[in-house]
Coordinates of C-alpha atoms in Angstrom, one line a residue:
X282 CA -90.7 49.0 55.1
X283 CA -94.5 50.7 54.3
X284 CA -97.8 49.0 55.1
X285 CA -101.4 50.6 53.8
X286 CA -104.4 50.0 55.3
X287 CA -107.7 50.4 53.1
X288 CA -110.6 50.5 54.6
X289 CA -114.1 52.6 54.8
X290 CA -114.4 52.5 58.3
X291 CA -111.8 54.9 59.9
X292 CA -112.3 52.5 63.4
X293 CA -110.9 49.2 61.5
X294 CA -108.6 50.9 60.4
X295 CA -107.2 51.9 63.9
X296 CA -107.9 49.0 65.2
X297 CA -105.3 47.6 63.0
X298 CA -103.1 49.7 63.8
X299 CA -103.0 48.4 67.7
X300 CA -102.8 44.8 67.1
X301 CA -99.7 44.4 64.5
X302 CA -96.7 44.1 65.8
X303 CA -95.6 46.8 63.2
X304 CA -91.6 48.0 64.5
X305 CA -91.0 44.0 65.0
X306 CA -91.7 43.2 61.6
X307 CA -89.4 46.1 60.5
X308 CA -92.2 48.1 58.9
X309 CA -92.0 51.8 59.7
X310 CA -94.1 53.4 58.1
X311 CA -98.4 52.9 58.0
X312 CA -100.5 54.6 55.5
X313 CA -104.3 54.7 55.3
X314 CA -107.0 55.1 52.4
X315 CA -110.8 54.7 52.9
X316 CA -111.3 53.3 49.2
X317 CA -110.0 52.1 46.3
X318 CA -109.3 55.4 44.7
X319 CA -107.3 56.8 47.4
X320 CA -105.2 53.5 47.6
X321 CA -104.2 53.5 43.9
X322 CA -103.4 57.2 44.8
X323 CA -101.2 55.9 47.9
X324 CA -99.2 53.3 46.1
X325 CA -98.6 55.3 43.1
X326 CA -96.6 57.6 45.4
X327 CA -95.3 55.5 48.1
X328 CA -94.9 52.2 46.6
X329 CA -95.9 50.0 50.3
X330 CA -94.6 46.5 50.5
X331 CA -97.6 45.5 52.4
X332 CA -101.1 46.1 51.4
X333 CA -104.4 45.3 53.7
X334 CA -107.4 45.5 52.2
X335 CA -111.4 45.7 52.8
X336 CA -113.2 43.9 49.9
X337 CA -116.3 45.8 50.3
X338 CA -116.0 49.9 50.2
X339 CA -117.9 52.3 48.1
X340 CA -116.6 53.8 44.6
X341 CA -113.4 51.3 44.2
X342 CA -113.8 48.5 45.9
X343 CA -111.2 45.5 47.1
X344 CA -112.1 42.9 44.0
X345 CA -111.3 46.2 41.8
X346 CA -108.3 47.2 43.9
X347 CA -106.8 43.7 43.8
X348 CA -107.1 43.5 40.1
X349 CA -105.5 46.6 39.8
X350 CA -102.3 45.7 42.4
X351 CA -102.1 42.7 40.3
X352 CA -101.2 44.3 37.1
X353 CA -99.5 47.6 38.2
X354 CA -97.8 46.6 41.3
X355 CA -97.3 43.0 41.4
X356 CA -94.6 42.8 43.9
X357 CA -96.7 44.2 46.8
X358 CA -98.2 41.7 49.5
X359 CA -101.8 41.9 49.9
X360 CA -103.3 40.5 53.0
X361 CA -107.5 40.9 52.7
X362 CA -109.6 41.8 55.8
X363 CA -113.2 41.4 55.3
X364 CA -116.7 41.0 57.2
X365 CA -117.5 38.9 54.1
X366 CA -116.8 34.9 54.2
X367 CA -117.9 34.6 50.9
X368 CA -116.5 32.2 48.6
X369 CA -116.3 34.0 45.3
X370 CA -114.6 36.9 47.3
X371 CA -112.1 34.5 48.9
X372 CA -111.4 32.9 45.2
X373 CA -111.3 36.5 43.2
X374 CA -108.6 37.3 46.3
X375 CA -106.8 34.3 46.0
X376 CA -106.6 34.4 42.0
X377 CA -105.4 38.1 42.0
X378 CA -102.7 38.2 44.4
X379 CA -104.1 38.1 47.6
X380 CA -101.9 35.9 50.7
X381 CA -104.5 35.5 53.1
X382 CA -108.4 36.6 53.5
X383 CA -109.4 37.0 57.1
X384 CA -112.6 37.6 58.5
X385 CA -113.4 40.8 61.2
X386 CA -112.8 40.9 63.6
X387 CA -109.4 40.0 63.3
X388 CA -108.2 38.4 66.3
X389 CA -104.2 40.2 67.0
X390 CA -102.5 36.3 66.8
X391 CA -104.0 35.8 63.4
X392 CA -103.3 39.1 61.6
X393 CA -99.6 39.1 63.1
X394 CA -99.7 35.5 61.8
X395 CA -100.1 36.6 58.6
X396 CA -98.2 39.9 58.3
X397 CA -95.4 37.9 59.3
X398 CA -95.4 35.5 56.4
X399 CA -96.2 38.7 54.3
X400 CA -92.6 40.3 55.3
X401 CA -91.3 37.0 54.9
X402 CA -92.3 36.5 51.2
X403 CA -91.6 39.9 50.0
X404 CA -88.0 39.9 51.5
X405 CA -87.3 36.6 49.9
X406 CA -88.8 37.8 46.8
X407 CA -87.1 40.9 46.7
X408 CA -83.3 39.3 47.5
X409 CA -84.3 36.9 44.5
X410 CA -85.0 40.2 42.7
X411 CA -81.8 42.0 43.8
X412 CA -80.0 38.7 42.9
X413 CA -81.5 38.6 39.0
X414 CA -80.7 42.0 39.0
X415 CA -77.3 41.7 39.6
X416 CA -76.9 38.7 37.7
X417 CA -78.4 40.9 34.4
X418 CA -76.0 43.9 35.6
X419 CA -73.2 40.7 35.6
X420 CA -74.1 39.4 32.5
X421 CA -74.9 42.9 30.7
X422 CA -71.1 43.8 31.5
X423 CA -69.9 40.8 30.5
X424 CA -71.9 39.9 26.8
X425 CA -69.5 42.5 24.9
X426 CA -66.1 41.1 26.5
X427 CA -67.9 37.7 25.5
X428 CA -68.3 38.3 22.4
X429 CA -65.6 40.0 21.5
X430 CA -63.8 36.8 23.0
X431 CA -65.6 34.6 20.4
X432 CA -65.1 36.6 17.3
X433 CA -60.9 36.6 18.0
X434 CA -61.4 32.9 18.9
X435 CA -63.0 32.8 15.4
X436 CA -60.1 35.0 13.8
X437 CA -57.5 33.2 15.1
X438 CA -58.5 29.9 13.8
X439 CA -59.9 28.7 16.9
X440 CA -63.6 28.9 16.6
X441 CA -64.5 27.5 13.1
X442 CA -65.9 24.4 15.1
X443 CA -70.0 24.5 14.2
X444 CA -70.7 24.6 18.1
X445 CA -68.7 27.6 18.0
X446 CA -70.3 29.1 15.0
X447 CA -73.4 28.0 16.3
X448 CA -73.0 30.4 19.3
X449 CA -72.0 33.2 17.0
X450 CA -75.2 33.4 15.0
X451 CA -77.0 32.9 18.5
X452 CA -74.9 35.6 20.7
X453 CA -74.9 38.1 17.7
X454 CA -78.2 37.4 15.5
X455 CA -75.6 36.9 12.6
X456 CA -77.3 35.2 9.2
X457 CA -77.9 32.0 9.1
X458 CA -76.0 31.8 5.6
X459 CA -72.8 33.8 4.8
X460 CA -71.3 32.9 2.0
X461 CA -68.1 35.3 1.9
X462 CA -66.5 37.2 3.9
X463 CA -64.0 40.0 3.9
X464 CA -61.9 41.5 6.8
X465 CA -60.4 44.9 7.8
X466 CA -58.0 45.5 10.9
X467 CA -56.6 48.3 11.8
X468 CA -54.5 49.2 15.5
X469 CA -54.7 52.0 17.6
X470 CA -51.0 52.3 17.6
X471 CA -51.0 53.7 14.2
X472 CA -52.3 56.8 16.1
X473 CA -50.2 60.0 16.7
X474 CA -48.8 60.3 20.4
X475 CA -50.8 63.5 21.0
X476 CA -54.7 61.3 20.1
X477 CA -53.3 58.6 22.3
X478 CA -52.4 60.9 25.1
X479 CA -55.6 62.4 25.2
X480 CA -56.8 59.3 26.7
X481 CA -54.0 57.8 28.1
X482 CA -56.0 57.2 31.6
X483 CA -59.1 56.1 29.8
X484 CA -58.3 53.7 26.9
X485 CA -61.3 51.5 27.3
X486 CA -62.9 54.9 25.7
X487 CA -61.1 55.2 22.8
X488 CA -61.3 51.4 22.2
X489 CA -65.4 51.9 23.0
X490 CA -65.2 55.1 20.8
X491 CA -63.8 53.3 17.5
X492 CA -66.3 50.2 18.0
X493 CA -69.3 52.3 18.2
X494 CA -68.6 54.0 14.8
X495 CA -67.8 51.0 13.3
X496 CA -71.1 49.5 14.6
X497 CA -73.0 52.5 13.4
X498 CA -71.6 52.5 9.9
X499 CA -72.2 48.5 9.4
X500 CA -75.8 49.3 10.7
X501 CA -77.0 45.8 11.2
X502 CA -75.2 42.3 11.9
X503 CA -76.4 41.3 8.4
X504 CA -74.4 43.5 6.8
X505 CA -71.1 42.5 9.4
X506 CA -69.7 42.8 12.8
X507 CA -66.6 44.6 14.5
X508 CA -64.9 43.6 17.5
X509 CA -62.1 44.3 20.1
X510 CA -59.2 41.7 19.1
X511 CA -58.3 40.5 22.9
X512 CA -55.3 38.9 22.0
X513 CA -54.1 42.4 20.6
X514 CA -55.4 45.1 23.1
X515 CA -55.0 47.6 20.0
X516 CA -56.5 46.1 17.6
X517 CA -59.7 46.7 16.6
X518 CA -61.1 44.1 13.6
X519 CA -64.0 43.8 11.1
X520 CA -65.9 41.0 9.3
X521 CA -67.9 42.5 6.7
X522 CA -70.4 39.3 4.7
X523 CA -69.4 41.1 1.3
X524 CA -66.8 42.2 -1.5
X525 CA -63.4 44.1 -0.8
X526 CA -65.1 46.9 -2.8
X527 CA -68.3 47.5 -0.8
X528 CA -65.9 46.9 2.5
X529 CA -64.3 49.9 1.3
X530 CA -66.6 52.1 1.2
X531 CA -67.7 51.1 4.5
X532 CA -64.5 51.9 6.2
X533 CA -64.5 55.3 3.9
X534 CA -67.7 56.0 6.2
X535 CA -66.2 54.8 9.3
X536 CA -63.4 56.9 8.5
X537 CA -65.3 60.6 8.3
X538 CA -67.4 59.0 11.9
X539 CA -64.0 58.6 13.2
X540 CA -62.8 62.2 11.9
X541 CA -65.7 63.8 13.7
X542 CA -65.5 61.5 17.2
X543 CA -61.9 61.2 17.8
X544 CA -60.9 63.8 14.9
X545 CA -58.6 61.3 13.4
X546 CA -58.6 58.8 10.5
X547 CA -57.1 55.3 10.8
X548 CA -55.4 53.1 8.4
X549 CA -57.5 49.9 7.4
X550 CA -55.5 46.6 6.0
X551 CA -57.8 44.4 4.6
X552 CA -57.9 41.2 2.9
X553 CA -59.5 39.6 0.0
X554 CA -63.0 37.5 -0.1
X555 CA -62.8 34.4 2.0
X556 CA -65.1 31.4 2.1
X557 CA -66.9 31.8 5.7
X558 CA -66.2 30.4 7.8
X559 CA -63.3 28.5 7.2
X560 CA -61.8 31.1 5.4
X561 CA -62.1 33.9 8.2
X562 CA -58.3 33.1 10.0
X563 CA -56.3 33.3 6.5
X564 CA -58.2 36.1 5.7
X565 CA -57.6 37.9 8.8
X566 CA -53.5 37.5 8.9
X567 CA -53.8 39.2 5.4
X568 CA -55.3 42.4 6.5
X569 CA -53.3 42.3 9.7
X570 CA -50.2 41.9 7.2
X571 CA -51.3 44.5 4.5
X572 CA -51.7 47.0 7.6
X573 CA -48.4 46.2 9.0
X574 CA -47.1 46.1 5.6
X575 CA -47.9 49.7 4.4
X576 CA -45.5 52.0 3.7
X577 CA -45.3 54.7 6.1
X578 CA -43.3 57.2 4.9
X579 CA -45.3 58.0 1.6
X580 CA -48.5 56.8 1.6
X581 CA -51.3 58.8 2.9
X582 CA -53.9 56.6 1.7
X583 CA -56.2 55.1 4.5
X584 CA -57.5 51.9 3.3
X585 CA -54.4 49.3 2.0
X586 CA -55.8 46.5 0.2
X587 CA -52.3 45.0 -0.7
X588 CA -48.5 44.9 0.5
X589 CA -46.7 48.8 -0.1
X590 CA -43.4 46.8 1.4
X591 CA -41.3 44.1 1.5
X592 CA -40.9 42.7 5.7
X593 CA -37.6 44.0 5.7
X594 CA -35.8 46.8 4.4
X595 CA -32.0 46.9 3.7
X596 CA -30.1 48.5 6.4
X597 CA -28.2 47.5 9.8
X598 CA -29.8 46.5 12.7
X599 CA -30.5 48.7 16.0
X600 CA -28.8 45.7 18.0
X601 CA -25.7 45.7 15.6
X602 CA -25.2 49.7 17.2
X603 CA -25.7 48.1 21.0
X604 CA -21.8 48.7 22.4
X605 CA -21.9 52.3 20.7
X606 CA -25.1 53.3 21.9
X607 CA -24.4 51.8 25.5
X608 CA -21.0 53.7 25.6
X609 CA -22.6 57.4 24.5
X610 CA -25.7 56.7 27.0
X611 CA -23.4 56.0 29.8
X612 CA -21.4 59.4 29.2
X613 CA -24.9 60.5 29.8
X614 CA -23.9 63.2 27.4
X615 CA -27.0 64.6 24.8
X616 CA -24.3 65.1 22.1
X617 CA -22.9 62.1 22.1
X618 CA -26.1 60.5 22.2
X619 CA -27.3 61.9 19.4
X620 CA -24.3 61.1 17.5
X621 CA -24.9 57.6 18.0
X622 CA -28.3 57.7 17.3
X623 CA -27.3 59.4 14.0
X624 CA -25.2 57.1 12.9
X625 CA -28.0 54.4 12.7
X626 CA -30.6 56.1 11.7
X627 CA -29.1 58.6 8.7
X628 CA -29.0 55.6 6.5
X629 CA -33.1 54.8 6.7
X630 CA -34.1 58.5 5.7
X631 CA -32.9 58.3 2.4
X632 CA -35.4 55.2 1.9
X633 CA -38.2 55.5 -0.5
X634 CA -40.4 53.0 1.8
X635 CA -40.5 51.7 5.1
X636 CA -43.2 49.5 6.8
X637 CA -45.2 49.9 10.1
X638 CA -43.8 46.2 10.6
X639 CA -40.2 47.3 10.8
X640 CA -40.7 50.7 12.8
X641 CA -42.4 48.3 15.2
X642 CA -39.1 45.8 15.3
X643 CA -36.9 48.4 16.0
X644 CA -38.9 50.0 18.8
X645 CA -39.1 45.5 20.0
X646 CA -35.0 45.7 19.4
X647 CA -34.8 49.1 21.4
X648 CA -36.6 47.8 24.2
X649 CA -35.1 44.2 24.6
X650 CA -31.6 46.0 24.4
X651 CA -32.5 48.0 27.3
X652 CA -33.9 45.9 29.2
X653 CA -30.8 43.3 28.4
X654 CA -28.3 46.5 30.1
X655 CA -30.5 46.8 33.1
X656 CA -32.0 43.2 34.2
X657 CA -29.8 42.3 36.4
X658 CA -30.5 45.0 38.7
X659 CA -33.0 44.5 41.7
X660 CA -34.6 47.8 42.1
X661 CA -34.4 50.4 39.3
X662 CA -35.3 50.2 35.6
X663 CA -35.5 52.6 32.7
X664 CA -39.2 53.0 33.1
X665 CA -38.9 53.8 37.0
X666 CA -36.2 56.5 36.3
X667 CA -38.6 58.6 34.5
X668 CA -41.3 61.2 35.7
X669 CA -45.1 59.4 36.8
X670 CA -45.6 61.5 33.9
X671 CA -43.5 59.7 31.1
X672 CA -44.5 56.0 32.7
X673 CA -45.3 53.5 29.8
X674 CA -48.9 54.2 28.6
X675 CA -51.5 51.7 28.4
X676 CA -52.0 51.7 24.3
X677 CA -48.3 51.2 22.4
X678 CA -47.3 54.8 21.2
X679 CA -45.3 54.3 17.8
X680 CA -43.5 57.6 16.2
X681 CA -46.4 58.4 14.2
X682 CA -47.3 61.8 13.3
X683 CA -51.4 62.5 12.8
X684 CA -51.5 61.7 9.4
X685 CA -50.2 58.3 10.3
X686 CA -47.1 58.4 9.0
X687 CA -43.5 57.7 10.3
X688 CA -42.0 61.2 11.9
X689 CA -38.1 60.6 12.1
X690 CA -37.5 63.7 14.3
X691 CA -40.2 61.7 16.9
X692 CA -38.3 58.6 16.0
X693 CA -34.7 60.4 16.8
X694 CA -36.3 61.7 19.7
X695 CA -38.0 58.6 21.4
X696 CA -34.2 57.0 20.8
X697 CA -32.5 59.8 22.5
X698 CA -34.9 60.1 25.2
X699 CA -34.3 56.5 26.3
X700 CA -30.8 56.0 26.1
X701 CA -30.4 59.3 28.4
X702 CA -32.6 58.0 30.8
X703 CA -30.9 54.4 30.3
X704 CA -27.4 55.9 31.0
X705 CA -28.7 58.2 33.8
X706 CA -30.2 54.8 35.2
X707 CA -26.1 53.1 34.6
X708 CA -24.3 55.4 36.4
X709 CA -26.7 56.3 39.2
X710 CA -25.4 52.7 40.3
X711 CA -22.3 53.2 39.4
X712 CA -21.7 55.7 42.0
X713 CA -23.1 53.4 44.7
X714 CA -20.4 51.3 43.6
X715 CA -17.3 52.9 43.7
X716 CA -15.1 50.3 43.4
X717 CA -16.4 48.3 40.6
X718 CA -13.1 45.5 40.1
X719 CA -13.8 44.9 43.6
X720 CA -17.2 43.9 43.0
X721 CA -16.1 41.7 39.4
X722 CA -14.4 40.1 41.9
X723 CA -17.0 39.4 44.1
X724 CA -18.9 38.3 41.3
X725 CA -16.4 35.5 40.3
X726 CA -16.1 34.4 43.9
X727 CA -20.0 33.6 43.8
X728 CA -20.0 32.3 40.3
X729 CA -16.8 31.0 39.5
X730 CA -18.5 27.6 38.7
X731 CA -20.6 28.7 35.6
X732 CA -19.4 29.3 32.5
X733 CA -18.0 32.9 33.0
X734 CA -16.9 34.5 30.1
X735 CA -15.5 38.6 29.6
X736 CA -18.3 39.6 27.5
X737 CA -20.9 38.5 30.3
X738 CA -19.0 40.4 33.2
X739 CA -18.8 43.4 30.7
X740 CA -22.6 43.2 30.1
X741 CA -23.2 43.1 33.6
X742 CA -21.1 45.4 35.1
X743 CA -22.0 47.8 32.2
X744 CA -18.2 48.6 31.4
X745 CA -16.2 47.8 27.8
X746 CA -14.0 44.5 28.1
X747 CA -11.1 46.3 27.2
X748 CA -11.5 48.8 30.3
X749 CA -12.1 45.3 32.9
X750 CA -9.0 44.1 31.3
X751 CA -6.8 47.0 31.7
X752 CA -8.3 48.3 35.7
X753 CA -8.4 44.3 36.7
X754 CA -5.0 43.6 36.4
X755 CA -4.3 46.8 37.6
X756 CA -5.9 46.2 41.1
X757 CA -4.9 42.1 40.9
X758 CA -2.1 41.6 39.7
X759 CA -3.7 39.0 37.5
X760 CA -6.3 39.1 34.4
X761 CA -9.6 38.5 34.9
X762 CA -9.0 34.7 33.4
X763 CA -5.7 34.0 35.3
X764 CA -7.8 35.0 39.1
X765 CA -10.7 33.1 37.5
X766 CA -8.7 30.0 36.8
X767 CA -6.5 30.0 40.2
X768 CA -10.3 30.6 42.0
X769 CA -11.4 27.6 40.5
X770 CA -7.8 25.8 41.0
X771 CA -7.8 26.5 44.7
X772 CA -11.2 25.2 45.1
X773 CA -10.6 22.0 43.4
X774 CA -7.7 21.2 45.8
X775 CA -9.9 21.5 48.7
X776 CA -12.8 18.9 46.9
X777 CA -9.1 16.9 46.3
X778 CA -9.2 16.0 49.6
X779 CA -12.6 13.8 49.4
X780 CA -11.0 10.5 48.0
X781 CA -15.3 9.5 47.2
X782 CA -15.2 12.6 44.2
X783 CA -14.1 11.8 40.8
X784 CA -11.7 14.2 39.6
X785 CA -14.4 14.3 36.3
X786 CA -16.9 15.1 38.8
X787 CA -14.7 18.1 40.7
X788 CA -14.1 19.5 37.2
X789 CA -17.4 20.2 36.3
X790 CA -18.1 21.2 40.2
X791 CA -15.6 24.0 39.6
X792 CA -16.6 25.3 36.4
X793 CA -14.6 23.4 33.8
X794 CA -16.6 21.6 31.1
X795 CA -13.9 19.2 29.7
X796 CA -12.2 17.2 32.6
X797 CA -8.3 17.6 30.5
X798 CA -8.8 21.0 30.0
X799 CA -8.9 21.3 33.9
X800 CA -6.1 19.1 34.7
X801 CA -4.0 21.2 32.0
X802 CA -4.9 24.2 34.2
X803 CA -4.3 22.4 37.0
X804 CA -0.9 21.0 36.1
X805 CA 0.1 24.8 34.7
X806 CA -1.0 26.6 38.1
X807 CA 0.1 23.6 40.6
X808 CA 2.7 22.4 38.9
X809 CA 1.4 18.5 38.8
X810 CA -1.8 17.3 37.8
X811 CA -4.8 16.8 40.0
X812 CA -4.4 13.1 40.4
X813 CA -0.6 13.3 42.2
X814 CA -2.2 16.4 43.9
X815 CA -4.7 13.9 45.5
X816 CA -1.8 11.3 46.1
X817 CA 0.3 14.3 47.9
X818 CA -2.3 14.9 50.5
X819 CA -3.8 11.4 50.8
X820 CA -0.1 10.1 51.8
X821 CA 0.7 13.6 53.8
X822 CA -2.3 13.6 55.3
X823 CA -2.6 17.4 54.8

C-alpha cells in the first residue's frame, strides 16, 4: 500500500514520516510533493491509497487538490494536516473527500489514530469493489446463457406467460409491440465432418461464431433476435418480427457472413408468420420440421421454406439387418462387413429423396443397436475401443458432405467403421472367455428365476441360438431348456421342504409364471407332482 505526503515544508513532511506507524498499517511505500502540482503529478503515476495533505501551499493548494482527488481519484483516502483551524477549511475538506482534518502539530497517537481508520476504510471499500467486480464479471458471463435460456423457454412453449415476456423486452430491449413473427433454425450437424473437426475441441466457438453473424446481419433487436437453443446444443434459432420473405433475405446475408467466417453455408428451415407471442412454439416446430424435412440428396438450396419429404421413406429398417450385421462384425472380417452393409444400404441409393430426419434415425438405430450388443459388459464399449482420436465429438457429426448434402460413401463408411470396431470389441472378450457354454451356464445358475428365454442368452453372450443349441447339448448332455428346467426343478424340491411356502409361491420363486405349468414340469422331471413330493419328505423326514 502507498501513502503521499504533501506539504511545503520539507520538515513536516519528515516529521510525518517518524510518527506513523507506516510497515504496521501495511503501507510500504511513502511519497512526497511540496504542492499541489507535484501531487496530481504523483498520483497520476502511482495511484497512493492514502493521501495527507497541507491545505495551505503556494501555486495548488489543498482546497484545490481535494477538489481535484474528488473527481479524478475518488477512491483514495485523504487525511488533512493543517496549521489552520478554520471552519470553512474544515467544511470544504469534509465536503470533498477528506476523513479527518488535524491541526500541527500532530501529536503521533492522533495521526496513527487516523491512518488507521484510513487503511481500514479503503480495504473495506476496495473488497466491496473487488466483490461488485466479480459479481459484474459473474453476471457478464452469465446474461448470454440467460438469455439464450429465455428465448428456448419461449420457443418451446414455455415462456409465453406475460411475466416471462415481460423479461424478454427488459433483458433484450425487444419492441414493446410485435405483431408477427417468423422463425428460422438451422443445426450445426448439417455441417460436413471436416468444418466440425476443425473445432472439435472448441465448439463453444463455432456456436459463438454463427451467433455473431446472425447478430450482425439482424443489426438491431427491432428488427429480431438469435439464440443458442439449449435444449438442442446444435441448434442455433432465429425470431425475425417480419414476413417469411424479408426473413429470407436476411438469412441470404447471414449466409455469405457465414461463407467468409467459417467458409461454409448452412441450411435454414423456416416457418410461416405467426401471431407473437403465442404463435412463437407452433412456428418454431415448423422450421425445425422443414429443416429436418429437406431432402438431402438433391437439393442444394439453403433456405427450405416448406417439406422436400415425407418422415419416412420406403425401405427396411437398420434394426431389421441387426443378426446379419452382428454376425459379419464378429468375423471381424472388412469384406464381410461390407457385404452386410451393402445389403441394406443398396436399396436407399436408388431414391430420388431422402430427409435429414431419416439419416438421423438410422445413425439413432445404429447407435442403440450397438449399444444393445455391448451393455452388459462392465468395462469396454465401442467408443472406448477406438483411438483418443476417434472418441465421440462434442457437436453430432452426420454423413454430410460440405455442400450439406447426404455422401453415401461417408454413410457406408461410418457403418463399416463401427461394426469393425463393434466386433473387435465382441471377440476381444470372447477370448478372455474361452469357454463360453461354461459361462451360459453360469448365467442360468444366477438367473434361473427370471424369465430366461434363448434369444436373451444369445444376445448376451453374443453367439447365434442355433450355435448355443448345438455346443450346449454338446458339453451337457441336455438343451439349454431341459438344464434350465431341472435347475429350477431341483431348487423347488429343496423350498418343498418348508411346509409354511405355498407351492404357488415356490413356483414363481423359481422362475415359473403359471403355478400348473410348473407342476407339469415338475411331474415330467420327478415323476409325481410337487404336492406328493412334499408329502414324501414331510412323512420321510428327508
Amino acid at each position: 500500500m502507498k501513502a503521499l505526503l504533501v506539504d511545503d515544508e520539507q520538515h513536516v513532511r519528515h516529521a510525518i514520516q517518524l510518527l506513523g506507524n507506516w510497515e504496521e498499517l501495511g503501507i510500504d511505500i511513502l511519497l512526497e510533493a511540496a504542492d499541489g502540482h507535484e501531487a496530481i503529478e504523483a498520483i497520476t503515476a502511482h495511484q497512493p491509497e492514502i493521501i495527507l495533505s497541507d491545505m495551505r501551499m503556494p501555486g495548488k493548494d489543498g482546497m484545490a487538490l481535494l477538489e481535484w482527488i474528488s473527481a479524478h481519484n475518488p477512491h483514495s483516502k485523504v487525511i488533512v494536516i493543517s496549521g489552520y483551524d478554520d471552519f470553512e477549511l474544515v467544511r470544504h475538506a469534509i465536503r470533498h473527500g477528506g476523513m479527518d482534518y488535524l491541526l500541527k502539530p500532530v501529536e503521533a497517537e492522533e495521526l496513527n489514530a487516523s491512518l488507521l481508520k484510513a487503511v481500514k476504510a479503503w480495504m473495506d471499500e476496495e473488497t466491496s469493489r473487488t466483490e461488485s467486480a466479480r459479481q459484474s464479471i459473474v453476471v457478464n458471463r452469465m446474461r448470454p446463457h440467460y438469455q439464450d435460456r429465455l428465448l428456448t423457454e419461449l420457443a418451446i412453449g414455455r415462456g409465453s406467460r406475460s411475466a416471462h415476456i415481460q423479461r424478454l423486452q427488459e433483458e433484450l430491449n425487444l419492441p414493446c409491440h410485435i405483431p408477427a413473427c417468423s422463425v428460422a433454425v438451422t443445426s450445426l450437424s448439417h455441417l460436413d465432418a471436416d468444418c466440425l473437426a476443425k473445432y472439435r475441441s472448441q465448439p463453444d466457438l463455432l456456436i459463438f461464431s454463427v451467433l455473431n453473424v446472425c447478430a450482425e446481419m439482424l443489426s438491431t433487436p427491432a428488427e429480431g433476435v438469435s439464440f443458442h437453443q439449449l435444449n438442442q446444443p446444435d441448434e442455433i434459432v432465429l425470431l425475425h418480427w417480419g414476413s417469411q420473405s424479408s426473413l429470407e433475405h436476411i438469412l441470404g446475408t447471414i449466409n455469405d457472413g457465414l461463407e467468409q467466417t467459417i467458409q461454409r453455408r448452412l441450411h435454414f428451415g423456416i416457418s410461416s408468420c405467426q401471431n407473437y407471442p403465442d404463435g412463437i412454439s407452433a412456428a418454431y416446430l415448423e422450421a425445425s420440421s422443414t429443416l429436418w424435412r429437406r431432402n438431402i440428396l438433391l437439393t442444394r438450396q439453403r433456405i427450405h421454406a416448406t417439406t422436400e419429404t415425407t418422415s419416412r421413406n420406403k425401405g427396411k429398417r437398420l434394426t431389421s439387418f441387426e443378426e446379419s450385421m452382428r454376425i459379419a462384425a464378429m468375423s471381424c472380417r472388412a469384406a464381410s462387413v461390407s457385404a452386410a452393409v451393402a445389403e441394406w444400404l443398396d436399396p436407399f441409393t436408388e431414391l430420388e429423396a431422402i430427409s435429414a430426419e431419416q439419416l438421423q434415425l438410422w445413425i439413432q438405430e445404429l447407435e442403440w443397436m450397438l449399444d444393445r450388443w455391448l451393455e452388459d459388459r462392465e468395462h469396454t464399449t465401442v467408443h472406448e475401443e477406438e483411438s483418443d482420436e476417434e472418441q465421440e465429438p462434442p457437436l453430432t457429426e452426420l454423413p454430410f458432405d460440405s455442400e450439406g448434402l447426404l455422401s453415401f460413401s461417408l454413410l457406408r463408411s461410418l457403418l463399416e467403421h463401427r461394426l469393425l470396431a463393434a466386433g473387435k470389441a465382441i471377440t476381444a472378450q470372447h477370448h478372455t472367455d474361452p469357454d463360453p457354454m461354461t459361462e451360459i451356464a453360469r448365467y442360468m445358475d444366477a438367473h434361473y428365476q427370471e424369465d430366461l428365454s434363448l434369444q436373451q442368452i444369445a444376445a448376451r453372450f453374443y453367439l447365434s441360438r442355433e450355435y448355443i443349441s448345438r455346443k450346449f447339448k454338446q458339453q451337457f448332455g441336455l438343451n439349454w431348456s431341459e438344464y434350465l428346467g431341472k435347475l429350477r426343478i431341483n431348487n423347488a424340491k429343496l423350498l418343498l421342504h418348508n411346509p409354511s411356502l405355498r407351492v404357488a409361491a415356490i413356483s414363481e420363486m423359481v422362475g415359473f409364471q403359471d403355478e400348473k405349468y410348473f407342476s407339469k414340469v415338475f411331474k415330467k422331471i420327478e415323476g409325481i407332482t410337487p404336492a406328493e413330493y412334499r408329502k414324501t419328505v414331510i412323512h420321510t423326514g428327508t
